[in-house]
GROMACS .gro file of C-alpha atoms in nm:
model
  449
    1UNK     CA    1   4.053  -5.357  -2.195
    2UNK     CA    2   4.129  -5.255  -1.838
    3UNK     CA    3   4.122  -4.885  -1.924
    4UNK     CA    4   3.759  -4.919  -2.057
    5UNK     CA    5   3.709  -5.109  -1.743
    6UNK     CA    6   3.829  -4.863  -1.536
    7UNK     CA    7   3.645  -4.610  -1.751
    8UNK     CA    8   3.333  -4.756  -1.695
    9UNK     CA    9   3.315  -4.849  -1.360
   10UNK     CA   10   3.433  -4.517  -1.272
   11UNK     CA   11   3.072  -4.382  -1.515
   12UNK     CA   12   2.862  -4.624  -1.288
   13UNK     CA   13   3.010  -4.481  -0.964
   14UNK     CA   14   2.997  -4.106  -1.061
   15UNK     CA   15   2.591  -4.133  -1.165
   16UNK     CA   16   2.524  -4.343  -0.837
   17UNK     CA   17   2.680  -4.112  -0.624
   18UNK     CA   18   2.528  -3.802  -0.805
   19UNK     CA   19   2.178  -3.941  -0.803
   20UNK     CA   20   2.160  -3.970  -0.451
   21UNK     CA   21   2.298  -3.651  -0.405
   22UNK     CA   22   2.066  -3.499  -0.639
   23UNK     CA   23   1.773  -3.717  -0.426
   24UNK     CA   24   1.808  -3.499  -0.124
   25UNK     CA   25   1.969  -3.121  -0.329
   26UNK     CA   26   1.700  -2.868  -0.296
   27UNK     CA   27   1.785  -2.586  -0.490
   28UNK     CA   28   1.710  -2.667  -0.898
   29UNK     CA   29   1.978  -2.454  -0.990
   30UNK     CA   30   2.286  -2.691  -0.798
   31UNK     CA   31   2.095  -3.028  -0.907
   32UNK     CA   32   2.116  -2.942  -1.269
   33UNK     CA   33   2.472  -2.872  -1.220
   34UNK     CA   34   2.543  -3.158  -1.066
   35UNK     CA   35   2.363  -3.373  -1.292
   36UNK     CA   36   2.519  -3.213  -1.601
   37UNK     CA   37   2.901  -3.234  -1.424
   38UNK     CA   38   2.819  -3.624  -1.389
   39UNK     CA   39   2.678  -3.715  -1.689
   40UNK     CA   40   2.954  -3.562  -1.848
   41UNK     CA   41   3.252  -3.679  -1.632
   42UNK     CA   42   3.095  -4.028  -1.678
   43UNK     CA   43   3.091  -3.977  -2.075
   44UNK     CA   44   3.423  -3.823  -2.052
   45UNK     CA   45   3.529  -4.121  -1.860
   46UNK     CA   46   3.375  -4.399  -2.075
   47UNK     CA   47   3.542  -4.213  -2.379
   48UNK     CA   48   3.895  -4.197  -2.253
   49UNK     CA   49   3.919  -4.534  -2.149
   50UNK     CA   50   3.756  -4.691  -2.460
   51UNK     CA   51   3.974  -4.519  -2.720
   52UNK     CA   52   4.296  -4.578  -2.524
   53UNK     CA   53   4.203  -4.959  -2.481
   54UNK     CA   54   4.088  -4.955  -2.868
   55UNK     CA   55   4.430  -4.815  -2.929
   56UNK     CA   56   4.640  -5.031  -2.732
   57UNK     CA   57   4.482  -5.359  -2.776
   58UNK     CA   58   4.255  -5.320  -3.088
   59UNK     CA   59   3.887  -5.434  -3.119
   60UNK     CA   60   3.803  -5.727  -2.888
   61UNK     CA   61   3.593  -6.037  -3.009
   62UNK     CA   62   3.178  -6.025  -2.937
   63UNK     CA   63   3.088  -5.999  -2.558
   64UNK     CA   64   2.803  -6.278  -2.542
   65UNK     CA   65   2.685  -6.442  -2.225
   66UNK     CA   66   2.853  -6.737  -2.161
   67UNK     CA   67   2.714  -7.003  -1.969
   68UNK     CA   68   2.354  -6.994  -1.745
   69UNK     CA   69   2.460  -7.320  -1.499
   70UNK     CA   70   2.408  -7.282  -1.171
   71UNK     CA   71   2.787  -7.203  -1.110
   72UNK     CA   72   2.702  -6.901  -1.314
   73UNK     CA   73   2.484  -6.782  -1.107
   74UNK     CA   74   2.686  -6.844  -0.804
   75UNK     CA   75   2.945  -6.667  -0.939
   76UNK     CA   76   3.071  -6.298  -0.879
   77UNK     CA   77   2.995  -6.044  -1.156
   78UNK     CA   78   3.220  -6.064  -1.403
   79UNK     CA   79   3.282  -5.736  -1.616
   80UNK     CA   80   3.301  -5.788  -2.017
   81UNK     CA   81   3.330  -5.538  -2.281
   82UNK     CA   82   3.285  -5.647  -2.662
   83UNK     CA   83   3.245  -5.427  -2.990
   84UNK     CA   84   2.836  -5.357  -2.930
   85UNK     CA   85   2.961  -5.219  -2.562
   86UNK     CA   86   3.235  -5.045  -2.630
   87UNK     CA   87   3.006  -4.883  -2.917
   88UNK     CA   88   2.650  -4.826  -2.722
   89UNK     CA   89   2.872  -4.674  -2.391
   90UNK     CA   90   2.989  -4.380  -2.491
   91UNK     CA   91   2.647  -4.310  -2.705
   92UNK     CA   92   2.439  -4.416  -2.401
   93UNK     CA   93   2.625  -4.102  -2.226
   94UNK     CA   94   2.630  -3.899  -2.458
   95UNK     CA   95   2.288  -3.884  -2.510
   96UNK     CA   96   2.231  -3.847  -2.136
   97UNK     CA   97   2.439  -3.558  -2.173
   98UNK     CA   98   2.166  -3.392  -2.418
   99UNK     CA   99   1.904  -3.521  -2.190
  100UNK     CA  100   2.048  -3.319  -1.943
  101UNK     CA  101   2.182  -2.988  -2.087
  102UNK     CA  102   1.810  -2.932  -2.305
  103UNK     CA  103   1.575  -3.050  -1.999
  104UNK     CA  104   1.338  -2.717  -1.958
  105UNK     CA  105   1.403  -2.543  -1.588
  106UNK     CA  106   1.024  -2.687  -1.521
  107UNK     CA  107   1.181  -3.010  -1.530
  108UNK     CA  108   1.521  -3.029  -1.388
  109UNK     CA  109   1.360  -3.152  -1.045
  110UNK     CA  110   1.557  -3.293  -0.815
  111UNK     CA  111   1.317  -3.627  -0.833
  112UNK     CA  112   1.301  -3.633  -1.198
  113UNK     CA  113   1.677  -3.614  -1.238
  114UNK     CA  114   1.823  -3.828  -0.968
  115UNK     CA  115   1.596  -4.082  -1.107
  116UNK     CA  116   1.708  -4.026  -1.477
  117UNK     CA  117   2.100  -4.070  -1.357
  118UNK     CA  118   2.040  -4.380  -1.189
  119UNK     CA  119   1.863  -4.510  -1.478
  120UNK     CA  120   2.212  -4.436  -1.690
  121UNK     CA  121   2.382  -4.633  -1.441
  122UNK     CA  122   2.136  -4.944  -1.428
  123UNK     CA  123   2.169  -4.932  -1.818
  124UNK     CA  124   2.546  -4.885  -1.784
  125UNK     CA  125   2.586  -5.181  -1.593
  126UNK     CA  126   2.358  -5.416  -1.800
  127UNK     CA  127   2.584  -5.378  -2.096
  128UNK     CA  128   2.921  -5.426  -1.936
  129UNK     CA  129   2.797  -5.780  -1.758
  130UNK     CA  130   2.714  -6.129  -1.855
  131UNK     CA  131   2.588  -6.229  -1.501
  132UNK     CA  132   2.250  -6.360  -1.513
  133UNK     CA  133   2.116  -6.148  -1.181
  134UNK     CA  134   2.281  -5.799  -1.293
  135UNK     CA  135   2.084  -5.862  -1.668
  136UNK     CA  136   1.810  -5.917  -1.442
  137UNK     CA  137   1.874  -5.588  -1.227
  138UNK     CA  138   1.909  -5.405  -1.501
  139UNK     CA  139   1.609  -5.495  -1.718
  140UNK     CA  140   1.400  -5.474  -1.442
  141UNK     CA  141   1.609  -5.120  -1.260
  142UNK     CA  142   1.543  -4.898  -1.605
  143UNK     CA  143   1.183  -4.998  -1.603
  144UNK     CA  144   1.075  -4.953  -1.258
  145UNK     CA  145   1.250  -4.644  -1.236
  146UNK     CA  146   1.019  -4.504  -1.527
  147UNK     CA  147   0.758  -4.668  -1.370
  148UNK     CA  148   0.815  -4.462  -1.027
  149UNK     CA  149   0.842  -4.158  -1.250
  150UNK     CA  150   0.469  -4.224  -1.420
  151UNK     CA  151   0.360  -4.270  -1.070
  152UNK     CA  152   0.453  -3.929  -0.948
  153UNK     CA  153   0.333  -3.798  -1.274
  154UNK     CA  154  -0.024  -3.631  -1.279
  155UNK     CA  155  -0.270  -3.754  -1.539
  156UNK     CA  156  -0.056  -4.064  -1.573
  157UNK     CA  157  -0.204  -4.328  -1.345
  158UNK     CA  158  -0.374  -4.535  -1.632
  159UNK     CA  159  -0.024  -4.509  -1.798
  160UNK     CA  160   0.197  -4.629  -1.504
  161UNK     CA  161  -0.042  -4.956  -1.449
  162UNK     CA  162  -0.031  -5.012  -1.813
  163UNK     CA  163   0.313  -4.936  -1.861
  164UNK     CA  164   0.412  -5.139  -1.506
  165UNK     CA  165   0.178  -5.466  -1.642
  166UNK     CA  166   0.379  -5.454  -1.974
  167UNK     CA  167   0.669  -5.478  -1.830
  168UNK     CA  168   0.612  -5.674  -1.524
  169UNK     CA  169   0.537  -5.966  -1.811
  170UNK     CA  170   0.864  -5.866  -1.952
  171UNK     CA  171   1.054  -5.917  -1.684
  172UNK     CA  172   0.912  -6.214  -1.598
  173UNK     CA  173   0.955  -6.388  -1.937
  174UNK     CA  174   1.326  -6.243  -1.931
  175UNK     CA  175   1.425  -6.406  -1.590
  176UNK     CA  176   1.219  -6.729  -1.689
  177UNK     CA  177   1.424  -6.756  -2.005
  178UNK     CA  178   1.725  -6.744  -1.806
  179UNK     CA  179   1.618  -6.997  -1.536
  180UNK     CA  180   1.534  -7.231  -1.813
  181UNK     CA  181   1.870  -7.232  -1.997
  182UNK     CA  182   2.019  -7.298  -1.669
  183UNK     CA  183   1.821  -7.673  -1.712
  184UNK     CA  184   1.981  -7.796  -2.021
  185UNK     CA  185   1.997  -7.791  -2.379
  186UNK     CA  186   1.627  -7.953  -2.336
  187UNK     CA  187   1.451  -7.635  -2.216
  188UNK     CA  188   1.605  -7.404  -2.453
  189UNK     CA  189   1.336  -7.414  -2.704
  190UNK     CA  190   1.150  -7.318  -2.395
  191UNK     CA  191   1.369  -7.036  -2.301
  192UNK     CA  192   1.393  -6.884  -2.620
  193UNK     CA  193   0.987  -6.816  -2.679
  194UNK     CA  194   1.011  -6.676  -2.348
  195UNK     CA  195   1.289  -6.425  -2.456
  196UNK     CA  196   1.089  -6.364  -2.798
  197UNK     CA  197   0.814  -6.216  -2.554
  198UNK     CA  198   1.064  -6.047  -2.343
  199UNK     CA  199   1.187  -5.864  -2.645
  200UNK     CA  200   0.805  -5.818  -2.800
  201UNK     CA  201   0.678  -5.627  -2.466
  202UNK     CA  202   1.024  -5.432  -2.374
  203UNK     CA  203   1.049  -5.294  -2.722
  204UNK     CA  204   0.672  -5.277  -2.821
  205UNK     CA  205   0.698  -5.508  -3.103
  206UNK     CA  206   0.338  -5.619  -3.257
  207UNK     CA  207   0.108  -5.738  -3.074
  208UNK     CA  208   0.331  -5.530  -2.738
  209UNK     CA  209   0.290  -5.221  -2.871
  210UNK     CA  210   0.033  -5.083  -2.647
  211UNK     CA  211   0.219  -4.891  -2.397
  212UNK     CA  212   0.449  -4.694  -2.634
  213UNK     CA  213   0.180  -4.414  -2.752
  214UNK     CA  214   0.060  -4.379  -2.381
  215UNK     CA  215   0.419  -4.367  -2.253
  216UNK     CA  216   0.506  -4.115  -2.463
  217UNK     CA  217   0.198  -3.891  -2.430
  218UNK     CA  218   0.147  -3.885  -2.089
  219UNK     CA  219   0.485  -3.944  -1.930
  220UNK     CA  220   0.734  -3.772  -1.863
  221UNK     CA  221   0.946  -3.748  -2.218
  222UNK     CA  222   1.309  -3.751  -2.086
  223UNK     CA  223   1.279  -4.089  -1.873
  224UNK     CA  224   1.029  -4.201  -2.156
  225UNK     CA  225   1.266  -4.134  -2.482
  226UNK     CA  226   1.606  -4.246  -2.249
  227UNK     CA  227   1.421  -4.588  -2.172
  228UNK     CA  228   1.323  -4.679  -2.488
  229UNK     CA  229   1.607  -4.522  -2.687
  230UNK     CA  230   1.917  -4.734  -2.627
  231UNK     CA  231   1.712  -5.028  -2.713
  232UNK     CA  232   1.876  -5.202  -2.414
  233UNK     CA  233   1.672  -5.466  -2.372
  234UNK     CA  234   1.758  -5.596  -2.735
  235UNK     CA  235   2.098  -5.587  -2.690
  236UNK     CA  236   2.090  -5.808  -2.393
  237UNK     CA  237   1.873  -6.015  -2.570
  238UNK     CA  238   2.113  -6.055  -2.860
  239UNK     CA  239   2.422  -6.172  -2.581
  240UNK     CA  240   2.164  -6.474  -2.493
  241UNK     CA  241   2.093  -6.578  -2.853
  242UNK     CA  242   2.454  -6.580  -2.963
  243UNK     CA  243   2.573  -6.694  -2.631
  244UNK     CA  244   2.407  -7.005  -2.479
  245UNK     CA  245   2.134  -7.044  -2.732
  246UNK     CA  246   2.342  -7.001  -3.028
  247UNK     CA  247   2.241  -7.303  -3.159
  248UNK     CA  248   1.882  -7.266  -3.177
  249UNK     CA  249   1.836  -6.886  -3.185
  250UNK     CA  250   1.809  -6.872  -3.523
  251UNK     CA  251   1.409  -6.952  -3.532
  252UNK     CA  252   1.380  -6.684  -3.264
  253UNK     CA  253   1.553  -6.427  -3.468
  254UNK     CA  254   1.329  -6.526  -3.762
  255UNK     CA  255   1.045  -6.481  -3.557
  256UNK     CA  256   1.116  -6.155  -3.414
  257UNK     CA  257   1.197  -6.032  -3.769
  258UNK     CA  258   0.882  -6.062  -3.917
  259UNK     CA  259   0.736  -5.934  -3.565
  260UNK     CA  260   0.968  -5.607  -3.618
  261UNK     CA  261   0.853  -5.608  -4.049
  262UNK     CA  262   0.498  -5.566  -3.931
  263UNK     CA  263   0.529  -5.343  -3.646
  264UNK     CA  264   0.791  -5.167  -3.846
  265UNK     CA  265   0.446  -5.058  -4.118
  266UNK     CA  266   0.171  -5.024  -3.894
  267UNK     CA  267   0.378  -4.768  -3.677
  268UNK     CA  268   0.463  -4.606  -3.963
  269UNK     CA  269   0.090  -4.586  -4.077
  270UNK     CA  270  -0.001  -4.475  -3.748
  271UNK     CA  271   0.279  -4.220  -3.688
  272UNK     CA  272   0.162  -4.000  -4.046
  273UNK     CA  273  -0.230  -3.979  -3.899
  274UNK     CA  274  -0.176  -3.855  -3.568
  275UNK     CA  275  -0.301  -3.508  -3.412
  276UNK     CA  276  -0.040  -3.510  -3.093
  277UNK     CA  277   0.331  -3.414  -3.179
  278UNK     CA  278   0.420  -3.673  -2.908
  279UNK     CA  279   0.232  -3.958  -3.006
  280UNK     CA  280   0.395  -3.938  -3.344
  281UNK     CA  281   0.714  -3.893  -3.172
  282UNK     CA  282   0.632  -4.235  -3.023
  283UNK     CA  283   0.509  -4.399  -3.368
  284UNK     CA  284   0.804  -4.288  -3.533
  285UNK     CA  285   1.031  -4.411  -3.284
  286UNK     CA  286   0.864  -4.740  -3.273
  287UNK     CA  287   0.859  -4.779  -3.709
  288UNK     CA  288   1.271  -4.657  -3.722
  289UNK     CA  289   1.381  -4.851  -3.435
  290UNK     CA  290   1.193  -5.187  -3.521
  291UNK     CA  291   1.466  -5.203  -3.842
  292UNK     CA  292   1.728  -5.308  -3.611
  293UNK     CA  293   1.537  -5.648  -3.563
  294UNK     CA  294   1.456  -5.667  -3.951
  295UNK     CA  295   1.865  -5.609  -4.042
  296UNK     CA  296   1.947  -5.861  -3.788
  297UNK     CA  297   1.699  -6.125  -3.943
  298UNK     CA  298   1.922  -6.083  -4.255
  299UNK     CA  299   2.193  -6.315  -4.081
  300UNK     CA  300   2.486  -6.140  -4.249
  301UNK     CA  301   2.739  -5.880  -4.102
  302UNK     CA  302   2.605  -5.646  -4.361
  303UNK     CA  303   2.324  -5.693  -4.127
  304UNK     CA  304   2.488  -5.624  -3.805
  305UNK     CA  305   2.656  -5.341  -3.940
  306UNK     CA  306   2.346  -5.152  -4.047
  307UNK     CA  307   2.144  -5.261  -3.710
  308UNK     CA  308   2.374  -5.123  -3.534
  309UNK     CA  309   2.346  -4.823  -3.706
  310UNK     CA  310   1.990  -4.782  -3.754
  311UNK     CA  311   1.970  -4.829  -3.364
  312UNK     CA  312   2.236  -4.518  -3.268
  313UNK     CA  313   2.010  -4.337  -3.587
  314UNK     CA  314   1.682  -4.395  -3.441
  315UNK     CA  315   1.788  -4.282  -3.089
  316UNK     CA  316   1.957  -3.944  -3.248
  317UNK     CA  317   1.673  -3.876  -3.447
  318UNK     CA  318   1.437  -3.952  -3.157
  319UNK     CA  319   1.619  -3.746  -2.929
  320UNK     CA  320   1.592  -3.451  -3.165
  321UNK     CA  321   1.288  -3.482  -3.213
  322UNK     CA  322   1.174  -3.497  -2.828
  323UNK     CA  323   1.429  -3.222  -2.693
  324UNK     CA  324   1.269  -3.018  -2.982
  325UNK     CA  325   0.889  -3.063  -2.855
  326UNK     CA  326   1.068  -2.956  -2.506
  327UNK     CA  327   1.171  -2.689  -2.614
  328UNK     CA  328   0.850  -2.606  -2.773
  329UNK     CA  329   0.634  -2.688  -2.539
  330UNK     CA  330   0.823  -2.450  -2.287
  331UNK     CA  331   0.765  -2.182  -2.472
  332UNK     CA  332   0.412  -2.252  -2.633
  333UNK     CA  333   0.202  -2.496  -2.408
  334UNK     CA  334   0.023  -2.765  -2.523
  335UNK     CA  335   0.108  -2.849  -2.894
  336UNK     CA  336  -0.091  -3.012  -3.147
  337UNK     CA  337  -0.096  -3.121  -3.541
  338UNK     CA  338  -0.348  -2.947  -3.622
  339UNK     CA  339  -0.289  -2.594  -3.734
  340UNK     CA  340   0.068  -2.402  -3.833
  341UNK     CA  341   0.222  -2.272  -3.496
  342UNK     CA  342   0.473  -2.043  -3.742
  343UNK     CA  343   0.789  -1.931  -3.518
  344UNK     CA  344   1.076  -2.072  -3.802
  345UNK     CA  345   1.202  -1.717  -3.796
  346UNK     CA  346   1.277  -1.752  -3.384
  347UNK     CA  347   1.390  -2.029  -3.427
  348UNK     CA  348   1.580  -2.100  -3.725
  349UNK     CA  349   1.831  -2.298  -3.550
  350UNK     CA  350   1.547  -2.528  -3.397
  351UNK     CA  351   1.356  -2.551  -3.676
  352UNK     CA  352   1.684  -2.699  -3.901
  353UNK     CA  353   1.820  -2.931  -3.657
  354UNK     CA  354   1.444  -3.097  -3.642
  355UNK     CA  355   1.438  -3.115  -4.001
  356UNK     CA  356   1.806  -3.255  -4.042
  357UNK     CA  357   1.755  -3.487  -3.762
  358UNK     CA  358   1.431  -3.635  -3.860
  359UNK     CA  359   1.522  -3.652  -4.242
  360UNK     CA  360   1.856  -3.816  -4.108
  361UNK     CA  361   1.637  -4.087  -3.971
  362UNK     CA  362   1.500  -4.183  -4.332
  363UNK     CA  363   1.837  -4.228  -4.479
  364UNK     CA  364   1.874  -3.844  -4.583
  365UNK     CA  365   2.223  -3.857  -4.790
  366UNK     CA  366   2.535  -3.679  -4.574
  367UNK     CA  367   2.373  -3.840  -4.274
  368UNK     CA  368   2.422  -4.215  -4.149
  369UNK     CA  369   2.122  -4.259  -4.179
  370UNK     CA  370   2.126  -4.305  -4.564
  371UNK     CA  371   2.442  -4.570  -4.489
  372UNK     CA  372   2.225  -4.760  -4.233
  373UNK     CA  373   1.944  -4.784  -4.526
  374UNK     CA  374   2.143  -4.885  -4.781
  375UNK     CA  375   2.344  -5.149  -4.580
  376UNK     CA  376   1.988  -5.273  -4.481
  377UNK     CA  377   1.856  -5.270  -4.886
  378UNK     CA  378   2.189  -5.499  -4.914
  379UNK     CA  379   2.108  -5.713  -4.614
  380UNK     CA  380   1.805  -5.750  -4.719
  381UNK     CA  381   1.953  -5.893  -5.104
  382UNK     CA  382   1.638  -6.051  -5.278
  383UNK     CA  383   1.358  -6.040  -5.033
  384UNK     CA  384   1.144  -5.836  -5.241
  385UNK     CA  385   0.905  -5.857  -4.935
  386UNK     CA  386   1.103  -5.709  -4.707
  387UNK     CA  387   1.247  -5.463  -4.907
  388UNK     CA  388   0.918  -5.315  -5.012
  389UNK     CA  389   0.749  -5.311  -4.665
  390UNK     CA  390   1.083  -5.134  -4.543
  391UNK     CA  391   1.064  -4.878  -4.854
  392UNK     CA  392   0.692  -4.761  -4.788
  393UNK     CA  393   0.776  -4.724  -4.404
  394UNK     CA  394   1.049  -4.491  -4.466
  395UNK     CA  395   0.840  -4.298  -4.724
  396UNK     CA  396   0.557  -4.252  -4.502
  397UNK     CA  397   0.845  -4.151  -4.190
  398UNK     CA  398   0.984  -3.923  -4.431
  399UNK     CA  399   0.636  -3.756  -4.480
  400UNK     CA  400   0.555  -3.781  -4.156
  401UNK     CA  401   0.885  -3.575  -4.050
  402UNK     CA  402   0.761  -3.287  -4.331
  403UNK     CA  403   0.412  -3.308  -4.190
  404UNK     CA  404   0.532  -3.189  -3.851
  405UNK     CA  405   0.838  -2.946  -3.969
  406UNK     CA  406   0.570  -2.784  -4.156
  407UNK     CA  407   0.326  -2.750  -3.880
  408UNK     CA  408   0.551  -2.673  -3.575
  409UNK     CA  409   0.718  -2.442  -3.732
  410UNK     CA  410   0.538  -2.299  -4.091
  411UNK     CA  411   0.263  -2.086  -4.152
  412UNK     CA  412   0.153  -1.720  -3.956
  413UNK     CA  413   0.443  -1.520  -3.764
  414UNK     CA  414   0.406  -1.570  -3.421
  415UNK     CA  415   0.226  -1.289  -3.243
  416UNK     CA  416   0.382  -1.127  -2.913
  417UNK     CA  417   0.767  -1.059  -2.788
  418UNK     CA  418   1.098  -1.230  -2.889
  419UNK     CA  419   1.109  -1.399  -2.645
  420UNK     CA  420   1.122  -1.821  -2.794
  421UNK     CA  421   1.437  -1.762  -2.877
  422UNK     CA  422   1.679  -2.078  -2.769
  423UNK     CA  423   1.932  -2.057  -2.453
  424UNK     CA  424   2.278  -2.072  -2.487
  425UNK     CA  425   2.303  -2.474  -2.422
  426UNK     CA  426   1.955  -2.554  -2.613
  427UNK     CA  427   2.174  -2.474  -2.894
  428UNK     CA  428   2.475  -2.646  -2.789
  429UNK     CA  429   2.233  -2.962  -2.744
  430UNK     CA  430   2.078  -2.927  -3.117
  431UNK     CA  431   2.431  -2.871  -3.284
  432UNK     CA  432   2.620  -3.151  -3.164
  433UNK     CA  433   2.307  -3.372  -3.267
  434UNK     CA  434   2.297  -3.239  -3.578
  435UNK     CA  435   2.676  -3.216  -3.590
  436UNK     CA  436   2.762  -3.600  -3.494
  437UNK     CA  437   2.454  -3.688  -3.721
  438UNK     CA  438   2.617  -3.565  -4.007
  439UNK     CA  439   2.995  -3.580  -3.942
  440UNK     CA  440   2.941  -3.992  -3.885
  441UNK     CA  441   2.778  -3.972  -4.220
  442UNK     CA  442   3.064  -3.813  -4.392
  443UNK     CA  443   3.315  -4.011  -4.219
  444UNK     CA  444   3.170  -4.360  -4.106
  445UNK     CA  445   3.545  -4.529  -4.041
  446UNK     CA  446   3.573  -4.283  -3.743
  447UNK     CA  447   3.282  -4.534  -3.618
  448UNK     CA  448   3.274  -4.852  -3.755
  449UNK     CA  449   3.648  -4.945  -3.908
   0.00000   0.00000   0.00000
């Protein structure tokens, strides 16, 4: 593994160094550069180094945290790479690479994009280390540096003290639960309902779910869909359980299943009956991302497998989704659910990748998304419960998704000049969605053999 090593601590070092350059750049036209040559040397980095140590030394065995004594603590950071790593790093990138190549010219600041590279590399970091104190940097790095973004954000000041309350708790609970299982096998019982409210607030799971509308409508949407995307907080959750609370996690994960069920519906409910594109980008999010915790309550690898899946699905779809209200937005002001906006015939190209994308998300067949839903509907087996709360979701996501094709971009021709039509690396951004959407559903060994 020392070329993925080498890989990724040459990612962390490239987005450190290019965020505080980008801090202090001035002219808009250099930062995005910059930021764009970074996010993509650190992807191309990342890349390299995990296919040549994949092809040298094969798949290694599952990265979990190993101890929480005190000498672990004491310790120096250790870097670890297992399977979920190797698999989240390059798609953490890459998406950052989107992030950065479709972010409108109003907002490629130099603020707003230093801050959105140093993210990557708090997030980076998290994944690649079982130290107790860099978890804790990076669960609570990510989140303040959204929280500094909502700050400088107008019309967001209810949203940032919501938003930093939520996850002020969260952080607390996280570092609590990892304090405790440095007692003893005694406080782990402890420890874990503390992580179980860790993973409730950071993901938004019922009864947590309060900040993710707000977030989403009134923050900015890059930092807002790159937080909550890569579901890091679960996956560091996930090293604890099968690490040093292996033995009693599996209550927890039962828990935070039927947490995740729930949340999974009443998102979905929500997300169909809203007027504001973004807060049904945020409802839709919440309903296809809250699977993951369902398929990993099925205990199985069949579970695994289509968590993590349904994870890299939901952030795709997501994505798509928010770099297509961007683009939008840009060109149209203010949107809303309301009336047909028209405009397909501008932008045919938009318009498809939206509807692939989003249909992708409820298991549409060519894309993975229809192998993450049927390896759930396996997982799942004979839980009749399950499976039916899971099928109406996706039926009222996959309504949802029409409702909003048809109203962003049906109806009336748009009056006035040709001038919505996309930029040369808008469409770049929308095709390789569209295109790694549908390729890994055609050929899912590439990912997961």
């Amino acid at each position: 593994m020392i070329a993925a090593l080498i890989g990724t601590l040459a990612a962390i070092v490239t987005l450190t160094v290019a965020a505080a350059f980008v801090s202090r750049a001035t002219d808009r036209r250099i930062v995005w550069r910059v930021s764009l040559a970074a996010a993509a040397l650190a992807a191309l980095a990342v890349v390299v180094g995990v296919g040549v140590s994949l092809a040298s030394q094969g798949l290694p065995a599952f990265a979990t945290v190993g101890s929480l004594s005190a000498q672990a603590w004491l310790a120096p950071p250790r870097v670890l790479l297992g399977p979920v790593s190797l698999g989240l790093l390059p798609f953490l990138l890459l998406l950052l690479v989107v992030h950065v190549l479709m972010r409108p010219r109003a907002h490629a600041t130099p603020r707003r994009l230093s801050r959105l590279l140093l993210m990557a590399a708090f997030s980076v970091a998290s994944l690649v280390s079982t130290h107790p104190l860099v978890l804790i940097l990076g669960w609570f790095g990510t989140a303040y540096v959204l929280w500094r973004e909502l700050r400088d954000t107008p019309l967001a000041a209810g949203t940032a003290r919501l938003f930093g309350g939520m996850q002020m708790l969260s952080l607390v609970a996280f570092a609590s639960a990892l304090l405790f299982g440095a007692f003893g096998d005694e406080w782990h019982r402890v420890a874990l309902i503390a992580l179980v409210l860790a993973v409730v607030l950071r993901h938004g799971l019922l009864p947590g779910q309060l900040w993710v509308a707000d977030l989403f409508q009134h923050g900015p949407l890059g930092a807002s869909l790159y937080f909550a995307t890569p579901l890091l907080g679960d996956v560091i959750v996930l090293r604890l359980f099968y690490g040093p609370f292996a033995v009693a996690s599996a209550s927890a994960v039962g828990v935070l299943s039927v947490l995740a069920l729930a949340t999974t519906l009443y998102a979905a409910g929500l997300a169909i009956v809203q007027r504001e594109p973004r807060r049904t980008l945020a409802y839709l999010w919440l309903s296809q991302s809250s699977l993951v915790w369902v398929a990993i309550g099925a205990s199985s690898s069949i579970g695994w497998l289509s968590a993590m899946i349904l994870g890299g699905v939901s952030a795709f779809a997501s994505t798509g989704f928010g770099v297509t209200l961007w683009a939008l937005e840009a060109r149209r002001g203010a949107l809303d659910l309301e009336r047909y906006h028209g405009g397909y015939e501008r932008m045919p190209l938009l318009a498809t990748g939206f509807l692939v994308l989003g249909l992708g998300s409820v298991g549409l067949p060519g894309t993975l998304g229809f192998l993450g839903e049927e390896l759930l509907g396996h997982a799942l087996g004979h839980d009749l419960v399950a499976l039916s709360v899971v099928l109406i979701a996706t039926a009222l996501n996959g309504i949802t998704v029409m409702h909003v094709y048809f109203r962003l971009f049906c109806g009336a021709r748009e009056p006035g000049p040709g001038s919505q039509q996309l930029r040369a690396r808008e469409r770049i951004g929308i095709v390789a969605l569209v295109a790694l959407m549908i390729a890994s559903g055609f050929l899912p060994l590439l990912l997961f053999r």
